[in-house]
């Protein structure tokens, strides 16, 4: 028997060090680690110990006998990876036991952000004796896109928050949530209280299409829509008109499929999840019958993962469709993963396009359509596309989502690369591109460092690289000792911001949401306004 990594893999890589026979690939540092869709287990080498399954933070590893029907193909997909990449015997990766340099008994680091990159960095740092971490988050709640970006019907992926929660609970980690750096405290003041500042604020802006009409009412970014249905306080007041019969999603990554699935699924199927209550209400009244997901190129270039497509193909209450002929570019591919994708798209193309059955909604995959304009007189009425042969096609719709990527936003007082939407850095150490000199004591990790790409677990190796750069600068005497300690910092923040939320206050919010969820028969009922969250943070009984 072998264990199998399936469609839920987040590439956290926690499974790799615990494998006694090192049969999991690719490993961090391997040439294809950043480009591989997921990790794989070699069935010819696996000894059925189960250590990887116990370690996986998102329950994406199963015994071959326990694979669900929709994951059955992953046994062959795992095996095929090693047919193309034969495994070479090797020792487990060296475990990194970091310690502070000789003569340095203490290190304090401020981390801005609380999403995956921030939490992985906090874990790496707080593993080291003598290190304290202060985490700053603008919202009253931590975990970034794990809370506000992962689709509500992906509960296994959300389980990574449990691992991050254990990091926040460490005694050397101090939390300052509902506290905005740049408003409540400056970067310079953080450096007065810490040896270094690590910016892990993510990417909270959008890439643009650059076509006429994308500013029309009715055209939104997928980032806005995803944050709205996940209960992000900044977006709960957004209004989306779902009274039309068709929605169009521009893009074909995982976010595009998530948004399309949420629009098409019956609201009752989402209600048991942690989706925001206001989203359940609006989606329940939605009149949308078909969601068109439009991609510029063919399915062989799709940015969505195989797992996301298979999950969509098996979503109850939703018929997946495609246009015959637009998927022909998949023909002739012999690798198993491509064959699985091809089979799903071919099934979709072969389904009757005459309408949904018994009120069933449809998601239609379209390929080879480049958007050239969003059209309408005062509001969205249609989208015009250019086909590969130069002809055009116009699709009527009143609701458009741009799912063409997230983008980093500039940080006041720090250099910024406007082309990539990232902070200029060398292995995570921020520098000024004009002078070529480092910004002493300032580092970055996550999407603001490498751009909005990769999976949740991709942030683990990313953050580890930044931590290594920070420790090297400490050892080289390139960091300045802080003037004040964490107690002084806590007093300063509380004086300026009486509504600061510490780790105990966040625990009270978490418990309140879970309690509301139990009462409603749901996983969790999110509190979606800052006022509600702060009220829950103060309840002590």
Coordinates of C-alpha atoms in Angstrom, one line a residue:
X1 CA 0.0 0.0 0.0
X2 CA 1.1 3.6 -0.6
X3 CA 0.0 7.0 0.5
X4 CA -1.1 9.5 -2.0
X5 CA -1.0 13.3 -2.1
X6 CA -4.2 14.6 -3.6
X7 CA -5.8 17.8 -4.9
X8 CA -5.7 19.6 -1.5
X9 CA -1.9 19.9 -1.4
X10 CA -0.7 23.3 -0.3
X11 CA 3.0 22.6 -0.7
X12 CA 3.7 23.4 2.9
X13 CA 6.4 20.7 2.8
X14 CA 6.0 19.7 6.4
X15 CA 5.6 16.1 5.2
X16 CA 9.1 15.9 3.6
X17 CA 11.4 15.9 6.7
X18 CA 9.3 13.3 8.5
X19 CA 9.4 10.8 5.6
X20 CA 11.9 8.0 6.7
X21 CA 12.6 6.9 3.1
X22 CA 12.5 10.3 1.4
X23 CA 9.9 9.4 -1.2
X24 CA 8.2 12.8 -1.4
X25 CA 9.2 15.2 -4.2
X26 CA 9.9 17.9 -5.3
X27 CA 11.7 19.2 -2.2
X28 CA 12.5 22.8 -1.5
X29 CA 15.6 23.6 -3.6
X30 CA 14.7 21.1 -6.4
X31 CA 14.6 22.8 -9.8
X32 CA 10.8 22.2 -10.2
X33 CA 9.8 23.0 -6.6
X34 CA 8.3 26.4 -7.4
X35 CA 6.7 25.3 -10.6
X36 CA 5.3 21.9 -9.6
X37 CA 1.5 22.0 -9.1
X38 CA 1.8 20.0 -5.9
X39 CA 4.0 17.5 -4.0
X40 CA 4.0 13.8 -4.9
X41 CA 4.7 10.4 -3.2
X42 CA 6.6 7.7 -5.0
X43 CA 4.4 4.5 -4.6
X44 CA 7.4 2.3 -5.4
X45 CA 9.4 3.7 -2.4
X46 CA 6.6 4.5 0.2
X47 CA 6.7 2.1 3.2
X48 CA 3.2 2.9 4.4
X49 CA 4.3 4.4 7.7
X50 CA 1.8 7.3 7.6
X51 CA 4.1 9.9 9.0
X52 CA 3.4 12.3 6.1
X53 CA -0.4 12.0 6.6
X54 CA 0.0 12.8 10.3
X55 CA 2.1 15.9 9.5
X56 CA 0.1 17.3 6.7
X57 CA -1.6 20.5 8.0
X58 CA -4.5 20.4 5.4
X59 CA -5.3 16.6 5.4
X60 CA -4.3 16.3 1.7
X61 CA -2.6 12.9 2.1
X62 CA -4.6 9.6 2.1
X63 CA -4.0 5.9 1.9
X64 CA -4.6 4.7 -1.6
X65 CA -7.6 2.7 -0.3
X66 CA -9.2 5.8 1.3
X67 CA -9.1 8.0 -1.8
X68 CA -12.4 9.6 -2.7
X69 CA -13.9 9.0 -6.1
X70 CA -13.0 12.5 -7.3
X71 CA -9.4 11.9 -6.1
X72 CA -8.9 8.4 -7.5
X73 CA -6.8 9.7 -10.4
X74 CA -4.2 11.0 -8.0
X75 CA -2.7 7.5 -7.4
X76 CA -1.6 7.5 -11.1
X77 CA -0.7 11.2 -11.1
X78 CA 1.7 10.6 -8.1
X79 CA 3.2 7.6 -9.8
X80 CA 3.6 9.3 -13.1
X81 CA 5.6 12.2 -11.6
X82 CA 8.3 9.7 -10.6
X83 CA 8.2 8.0 -14.0
X84 CA 9.4 11.3 -15.4
X85 CA 11.6 12.2 -12.4
X86 CA 13.1 8.9 -11.1
X87 CA 13.8 9.2 -7.4
X88 CA 17.5 9.1 -6.3
X89 CA 18.3 7.8 -2.9
X90 CA 19.1 10.6 -0.5
X91 CA 19.1 11.5 3.1
X92 CA 16.4 13.6 4.6
X93 CA 16.9 17.3 4.3
X94 CA 19.1 18.6 7.0
X95 CA 17.0 19.9 9.9
X96 CA 17.8 23.6 10.5
X97 CA 18.5 24.2 14.1
X98 CA 19.0 27.9 14.1
X99 CA 20.5 29.8 17.0
X100 CA 21.6 33.4 17.6
X101 CA 25.1 34.3 16.7
X102 CA 27.8 34.2 19.4
X103 CA 27.6 37.2 21.7
X104 CA 23.9 37.9 20.7
X105 CA 21.6 36.7 23.4
X106 CA 18.5 38.4 22.1
X107 CA 16.7 39.3 18.9
X108 CA 13.4 41.1 18.5
X109 CA 11.6 41.4 15.2
X110 CA 8.4 43.2 14.3
X111 CA 6.3 41.4 11.6
X112 CA 3.8 43.5 9.7
X113 CA 0.9 41.2 8.6
X114 CA -0.5 38.0 10.0
X115 CA -1.2 35.9 6.9
X116 CA 0.7 32.8 5.8
X117 CA 4.1 34.5 5.1
X118 CA 3.9 36.4 8.4
X119 CA 3.0 33.3 10.4
X120 CA 5.6 31.1 8.8
X121 CA 8.2 33.8 9.5
X122 CA 7.0 34.1 13.1
X123 CA 7.3 30.3 13.5
X124 CA 10.8 30.3 12.1
X125 CA 11.9 33.1 14.4
X126 CA 10.2 32.0 17.6
X127 CA 11.8 28.5 17.2
X128 CA 15.1 30.2 18.1
X129 CA 16.0 30.7 21.8
X130 CA 16.2 34.3 22.7
X131 CA 14.0 35.6 19.9
X132 CA 10.8 37.6 20.5
X133 CA 8.3 38.6 17.8
X134 CA 5.7 41.3 17.6
X135 CA 3.0 40.8 15.0
X136 CA 1.0 43.8 13.7
X137 CA -2.2 43.4 11.8
X138 CA -4.6 46.1 10.6
X139 CA -7.7 44.0 11.1
X140 CA -8.9 42.6 14.5
X141 CA -8.4 39.1 13.0
X142 CA -5.3 37.2 11.9
X143 CA -4.4 34.8 9.1
X144 CA -4.9 37.0 6.0
X145 CA -6.1 35.2 2.9
X146 CA -6.6 32.0 4.9
X147 CA -9.5 33.7 6.5
X148 CA -10.5 36.2 3.8
X149 CA -9.4 34.5 0.6
X150 CA -9.8 30.7 0.7
X151 CA -13.1 29.6 -0.6
X152 CA -15.6 28.7 2.1
X153 CA -16.2 25.3 0.6
X154 CA -12.5 24.4 1.0
X155 CA -12.5 23.7 4.7
X156 CA -9.5 21.4 4.6
X157 CA -7.3 24.2 3.2
X158 CA -8.5 26.5 6.0
X159 CA -7.2 24.0 8.6
X160 CA -3.7 25.5 8.1
X161 CA -5.0 28.2 10.4
X162 CA -4.7 25.7 13.3
X163 CA -1.0 25.4 12.7
X164 CA -0.7 29.2 12.5
X165 CA -2.7 29.6 15.7
X166 CA -0.2 27.5 17.6
X167 CA 2.5 29.9 16.5
X168 CA 0.5 32.9 17.8
X169 CA 0.1 31.1 21.1
X170 CA 3.8 30.9 21.8
X171 CA 5.0 33.0 24.7
X172 CA 7.6 34.8 22.6
X173 CA 5.0 36.0 20.1
X174 CA 3.2 39.2 20.9
X175 CA 0.1 40.2 18.9
X176 CA -1.0 43.8 18.1
X177 CA -4.1 43.3 15.9
X178 CA -6.5 46.1 14.9
X179 CA -3.3 48.2 14.7
X180 CA -2.1 49.7 11.5
X181 CA 1.5 50.4 10.8
X182 CA 1.7 53.9 9.3
X183 CA -1.3 55.1 11.3
X184 CA -1.0 53.9 14.9
X185 CA 2.8 53.4 14.8
X186 CA 5.5 54.1 12.2
X187 CA 8.2 51.8 10.7
X188 CA 10.8 54.0 12.4
X189 CA 9.2 53.6 15.8
X190 CA 9.1 49.8 15.2
X191 CA 12.8 49.9 14.6
X192 CA 13.3 51.8 17.9
X193 CA 11.7 48.8 19.6
X194 CA 13.1 45.9 17.5
X195 CA 16.3 44.9 15.7
X196 CA 14.3 44.4 12.5
X197 CA 11.0 44.9 10.8
X198 CA 9.7 42.1 8.4
X199 CA 7.0 43.4 6.1
X200 CA 4.6 40.6 5.1
X201 CA 1.6 42.7 4.2
X202 CA 0.6 40.7 1.2
X203 CA -0.9 42.1 -2.1
X204 CA -4.1 44.1 -1.5
X205 CA -4.4 45.7 -4.9
X206 CA -5.5 44.3 -8.3
X207 CA -4.0 43.9 -11.7
X208 CA -5.9 45.8 -14.4
X209 CA -7.1 44.7 -17.8
X210 CA -6.4 48.1 -19.4
X211 CA -9.4 47.9 -21.6
X212 CA -12.3 50.4 -22.1
X213 CA -15.3 49.9 -19.7
X214 CA -13.6 48.1 -16.9
X215 CA -14.6 50.9 -14.5
X216 CA -18.3 50.6 -15.4
X217 CA -20.7 49.7 -12.5
X218 CA -21.1 46.0 -12.5
X219 CA -17.5 45.2 -13.3
X220 CA -15.5 44.2 -10.1
X221 CA -12.3 42.6 -9.2
X222 CA -12.5 39.0 -8.0
X223 CA -10.5 40.2 -5.0
X224 CA -13.4 42.4 -3.9
X225 CA -16.0 39.6 -4.5
X226 CA -13.9 37.0 -2.7
X227 CA -13.3 39.3 0.3
X228 CA -17.0 40.1 0.4
X229 CA -18.3 36.6 0.6
X230 CA -15.6 35.7 3.1
X231 CA -16.7 38.5 5.5
X232 CA -13.7 40.9 5.2
X233 CA -14.8 44.0 7.2
X234 CA -13.6 46.3 4.4
X235 CA -15.9 44.8 1.9
X236 CA -19.1 43.8 3.7
X237 CA -20.7 47.0 2.5
X238 CA -20.1 46.2 -1.2
X239 CA -23.2 45.7 -3.3
X240 CA -23.3 43.2 -6.2
X241 CA -26.3 43.0 -8.6
X242 CA -27.0 39.3 -9.2
X243 CA -30.3 39.9 -10.9
X244 CA -29.0 39.1 -14.4
X245 CA -29.0 35.7 -16.0
X246 CA -25.3 35.5 -16.8
X247 CA -22.0 36.4 -15.1
X248 CA -18.7 36.6 -16.8
X249 CA -15.4 35.9 -15.0
X250 CA -12.3 37.1 -16.9
X251 CA -9.3 34.8 -16.1
X252 CA -8.8 31.1 -15.5
X253 CA -6.8 30.7 -12.3
X254 CA -7.9 29.1 -9.1
X255 CA -9.5 32.4 -7.9
X256 CA -11.6 32.5 -11.1
X257 CA -12.9 29.0 -10.5
X258 CA -13.6 29.7 -6.8
X259 CA -15.6 32.8 -7.7
X260 CA -17.5 31.0 -10.5
X261 CA -18.3 28.1 -8.2
X262 CA -19.6 30.3 -5.4
X263 CA -21.8 32.1 -7.9
X264 CA -23.2 28.9 -9.4
X265 CA -23.6 26.7 -6.3
X266 CA -26.9 26.6 -4.6
X267 CA -26.7 28.9 -1.6
X268 CA -28.0 26.1 0.6
X269 CA -24.8 24.1 -0.2
X270 CA -22.7 27.0 1.1
X271 CA -24.7 27.8 4.2
X272 CA -23.0 25.1 6.4
X273 CA -19.6 26.7 5.7
X274 CA -18.1 29.8 7.2
X275 CA -19.3 32.0 4.3
X276 CA -20.5 35.4 5.5
X277 CA -24.2 35.5 6.3
X278 CA -24.8 38.5 4.0
X279 CA -23.3 36.5 1.1
X280 CA -25.7 33.5 1.8
X281 CA -28.6 35.9 1.7
X282 CA -27.7 37.6 -1.6
X283 CA -26.6 34.4 -3.3
X284 CA -29.8 32.7 -2.3
X285 CA -31.7 35.4 -4.2
X286 CA -29.4 35.3 -7.2
X287 CA -31.0 34.9 -10.7
X288 CA -27.7 34.0 -12.4
X289 CA -28.1 30.8 -14.4
X290 CA -24.8 30.6 -16.2
X291 CA -21.2 31.7 -15.3
X292 CA -18.8 32.1 -18.2
X293 CA -15.1 31.7 -17.3
X294 CA -13.2 33.2 -20.2
X295 CA -9.5 32.5 -20.8
X296 CA -7.2 34.2 -23.3
X297 CA -5.4 31.0 -24.2
X298 CA -6.2 27.3 -24.5
X299 CA -6.8 24.9 -21.6
X300 CA -3.2 23.6 -21.8
X301 CA -2.1 27.0 -20.5
X302 CA -4.8 27.2 -17.8
X303 CA -3.6 28.7 -14.5
X304 CA -6.0 26.7 -12.4
X305 CA -4.8 23.5 -10.8
X306 CA -5.9 20.1 -11.8
X307 CA -7.5 19.6 -8.4
X308 CA -9.6 22.8 -8.7
X309 CA -10.9 21.7 -12.1
X310 CA -11.8 18.2 -10.8
X311 CA -13.5 19.6 -7.8
X312 CA -15.5 21.9 -10.1
X313 CA -16.4 19.0 -12.3
X314 CA -17.9 17.1 -9.4
X315 CA -19.7 20.0 -7.7
X316 CA -23.2 18.9 -6.9
X317 CA -25.9 21.2 -8.4
X318 CA -23.6 22.7 -11.0
X319 CA -23.1 21.5 -14.7
X320 CA -19.7 22.2 -16.1
X321 CA -19.7 22.9 -19.8
X322 CA -17.3 23.9 -22.5
X323 CA -17.5 24.8 -26.2
X324 CA -16.5 21.9 -28.6
X325 CA -13.4 22.8 -30.6
X326 CA -12.0 25.3 -28.1
X327 CA -10.3 22.5 -26.1
X328 CA -8.7 20.7 -29.1
X329 CA -5.2 22.0 -28.0
X330 CA -5.2 19.3 -25.2
X331 CA -5.3 16.5 -27.8
X332 CA -2.2 14.4 -28.1
X333 CA -0.9 15.1 -24.5
X334 CA 0.1 11.7 -23.0
X335 CA 1.0 12.7 -19.4
X336 CA -1.6 11.6 -16.8
X337 CA -2.2 15.0 -15.3
X338 CA -3.0 16.5 -18.7
X339 CA -5.1 13.5 -19.6
X340 CA -7.2 14.0 -16.5
X341 CA -7.7 17.7 -17.4
X342 CA -8.5 16.8 -21.0
X343 CA -11.1 14.3 -19.9
X344 CA -12.8 16.8 -17.7
X345 CA -12.9 19.5 -20.4
X346 CA -14.0 17.0 -23.0
X347 CA -16.8 15.8 -20.7
X348 CA -17.8 19.5 -20.3
X349 CA -17.7 20.1 -24.1
X350 CA -19.9 17.0 -24.7
X351 CA -22.7 18.1 -22.4
X352 CA -25.9 19.4 -23.9
X353 CA -25.7 23.2 -24.1
X354 CA -29.5 23.6 -24.3
X355 CA -30.0 24.6 -20.7
X356 CA -29.6 23.4 -17.1
X357 CA -31.6 20.5 -15.8
X358 CA -34.3 21.2 -13.1
X359 CA -32.9 24.7 -12.2
X360 CA -29.3 23.5 -12.2
X361 CA -26.8 26.3 -12.9
X362 CA -24.0 26.0 -15.4
X363 CA -20.4 27.1 -15.5
X364 CA -19.1 27.4 -19.1
X365 CA -15.4 27.3 -19.7
X366 CA -14.4 29.4 -22.7
X367 CA -10.9 29.4 -24.3
X368 CA -9.1 31.7 -26.8
X369 CA -11.1 34.8 -25.9
X370 CA -9.1 38.0 -25.2
X371 CA -11.3 40.7 -23.7
X372 CA -11.1 44.0 -25.7
X373 CA -13.9 46.0 -24.0
X374 CA -16.6 46.0 -21.3
X375 CA -19.6 47.6 -22.8
X376 CA -22.6 49.4 -21.5
X377 CA -24.4 52.7 -21.1
X378 CA -23.9 53.6 -17.5
X379 CA -23.5 50.0 -16.4
X380 CA -22.2 46.7 -17.7
X381 CA -24.3 45.2 -20.5
X382 CA -21.8 42.9 -22.3
X383 CA -18.1 42.0 -22.9
X384 CA -16.5 41.9 -26.3
X385 CA -13.7 39.4 -27.0
X386 CA -11.2 38.8 -29.8
X387 CA -10.8 35.3 -31.0
X388 CA -7.5 33.8 -32.2
X389 CA -8.6 34.2 -35.9
X390 CA -9.1 37.9 -35.4
X391 CA -12.9 37.8 -35.3
X392 CA -14.9 39.1 -32.3
X393 CA -17.6 37.8 -30.0
X394 CA -19.8 39.7 -27.7
X395 CA -21.3 38.0 -24.6
X396 CA -24.2 39.7 -22.9
X397 CA -23.9 40.1 -19.1
X398 CA -24.6 42.5 -16.3
X399 CA -22.0 41.2 -13.9
X400 CA -18.2 40.9 -14.7
X401 CA -15.4 39.8 -12.4
X402 CA -11.8 40.5 -13.3
X403 CA -9.8 37.6 -12.0
X404 CA -6.5 38.5 -13.5
X405 CA -4.4 38.6 -10.4
X406 CA -3.6 40.4 -7.1
X407 CA -1.0 43.1 -6.9
X408 CA 1.1 44.6 -4.1
X409 CA 0.6 48.1 -3.0
X410 CA 3.4 50.6 -2.2
X411 CA 4.4 51.0 1.5
X412 CA 4.9 54.6 2.7
X413 CA 8.6 55.2 3.5
X414 CA 9.9 52.1 1.6
X415 CA 11.1 51.7 -2.0
X416 CA 8.7 50.0 -4.3
X417 CA 8.9 48.4 -7.7
X418 CA 5.8 49.6 -9.5
X419 CA 6.3 47.2 -12.4
X420 CA 6.2 44.0 -10.3
X421 CA 4.2 45.4 -7.4
X422 CA 6.8 44.3 -4.9
X423 CA 9.4 45.6 -2.5
X424 CA 12.9 45.5 -4.0
X425 CA 14.9 43.0 -2.1
X426 CA 17.9 40.6 -2.1
X427 CA 16.8 37.3 -0.6
X428 CA 14.2 39.2 1.4
X429 CA 16.4 42.1 2.6
X430 CA 14.9 45.3 1.3
X431 CA 17.2 47.7 -0.6
X432 CA 16.9 51.1 -2.4
X433 CA 17.3 50.5 -6.1
X434 CA 18.4 54.0 -6.7
X435 CA 21.4 53.8 -4.4
X436 CA 21.8 50.1 -4.3
X437 CA 22.1 50.3 -0.5
X438 CA 20.1 48.2 1.9
X439 CA 17.3 49.7 4.0
X440 CA 18.9 48.7 7.3
X441 CA 16.7 46.5 9.4
X442 CA 13.8 46.1 6.9
X443 CA 12.9 42.8 5.3
X444 CA 10.0 41.3 3.4
X445 CA 8.2 38.0 2.8
X446 CA 5.2 36.6 0.9
X447 CA 3.4 38.3 -2.0
X448 CA 4.9 41.7 -1.4
X449 CA 8.3 40.0 -1.8
X450 CA 7.8 37.7 -4.8
X451 CA 4.5 38.8 -6.4
X452 CA 1.1 37.2 -6.1
X453 CA 1.9 33.6 -7.0
X454 CA 2.3 30.2 -5.4
X455 CA 0.2 28.3 -2.9
X456 CA -0.1 28.8 0.9
X457 CA 2.8 26.5 1.6
X458 CA 5.0 28.4 -0.9
X459 CA 5.3 31.0 1.8
X460 CA 7.2 28.6 4.1
X461 CA 10.4 28.4 2.1
X462 CA 10.0 32.1 1.1
X463 CA 9.9 33.2 4.8
X464 CA 12.7 30.9 5.7
X465 CA 14.9 32.6 3.1
X466 CA 14.1 36.0 4.6
X467 CA 14.8 34.8 8.1
X468 CA 18.2 33.5 7.0
X469 CA 19.0 36.9 5.5
X470 CA 18.0 38.6 8.7
X471 CA 20.1 36.4 10.9
X472 CA 23.1 36.8 8.6
X473 CA 22.8 40.6 9.0
X474 CA 22.6 40.2 12.7
X475 CA 25.7 38.1 12.7
X476 CA 27.5 40.6 10.5
X477 CA 26.7 43.5 12.9
X478 CA 24.5 45.2 10.4
X479 CA 21.4 45.6 12.7
X480 CA 20.9 48.3 15.3
X481 CA 20.0 47.4 18.8
X482 CA 16.5 48.7 19.8
X483 CA 16.2 51.6 22.2
X484 CA 13.0 50.3 23.9
X485 CA 11.6 46.9 24.9
X486 CA 8.3 45.2 24.1
X487 CA 6.7 46.5 27.3
X488 CA 7.4 50.0 26.2
X489 CA 6.0 49.1 22.8
X490 CA 2.8 47.7 24.3
X491 CA 2.2 50.8 26.4
X492 CA 2.8 53.1 23.4
X493 CA 0.4 51.2 21.2
X494 CA -2.3 51.0 23.8
X495 CA -2.1 54.8 24.5
X496 CA -2.6 55.6 20.8
X497 CA -5.0 52.8 20.1
X498 CA -7.2 51.6 23.1
X499 CA -8.9 49.1 20.8
X500 CA -5.7 47.1 20.2
X501 CA -6.5 43.3 20.0
X502 CA -3.9 41.0 21.6
X503 CA -3.8 37.2 21.3
X504 CA -6.2 36.7 24.2
X505 CA -8.7 39.1 22.7
X506 CA -8.4 37.3 19.4
X507 CA -9.1 34.0 21.2
X508 CA -12.3 35.5 22.5
X509 CA -13.4 36.5 19.0
X510 CA -12.5 33.0 17.7
X511 CA -14.6 31.4 20.5
X512 CA -17.5 33.7 19.8
X513 CA -17.6 32.9 16.1
X514 CA -17.3 29.1 16.8
X515 CA -20.1 29.3 19.4
X516 CA -22.4 31.1 16.9
X517 CA -21.5 28.5 14.4
X518 CA -22.5 25.6 16.7
X519 CA -25.8 27.4 17.4
X520 CA -26.5 27.7 13.7
X521 CA -25.2 24.3 12.7
X522 CA -22.3 25.8 10.8
X523 CA -18.6 25.6 10.9
X524 CA -18.3 29.2 12.1
X525 CA -20.4 32.3 11.8
X526 CA -18.0 35.2 11.1
X527 CA -18.4 38.6 12.7
X528 CA -18.1 40.9 9.7
X529 CA -17.7 44.4 11.1
X530 CA -14.9 45.9 13.2
X531 CA -17.4 47.0 15.8
X532 CA -18.8 43.4 16.2
X533 CA -15.3 42.0 16.3
X534 CA -14.1 44.4 18.9
X535 CA -17.2 43.8 21.0
X536 CA -16.6 40.1 21.0
X537 CA -12.9 40.7 21.9
X538 CA -13.9 42.3 25.1
X539 CA -16.4 39.7 26.4
X540 CA -14.6 37.7 29.1
X541 CA -17.3 35.3 30.2

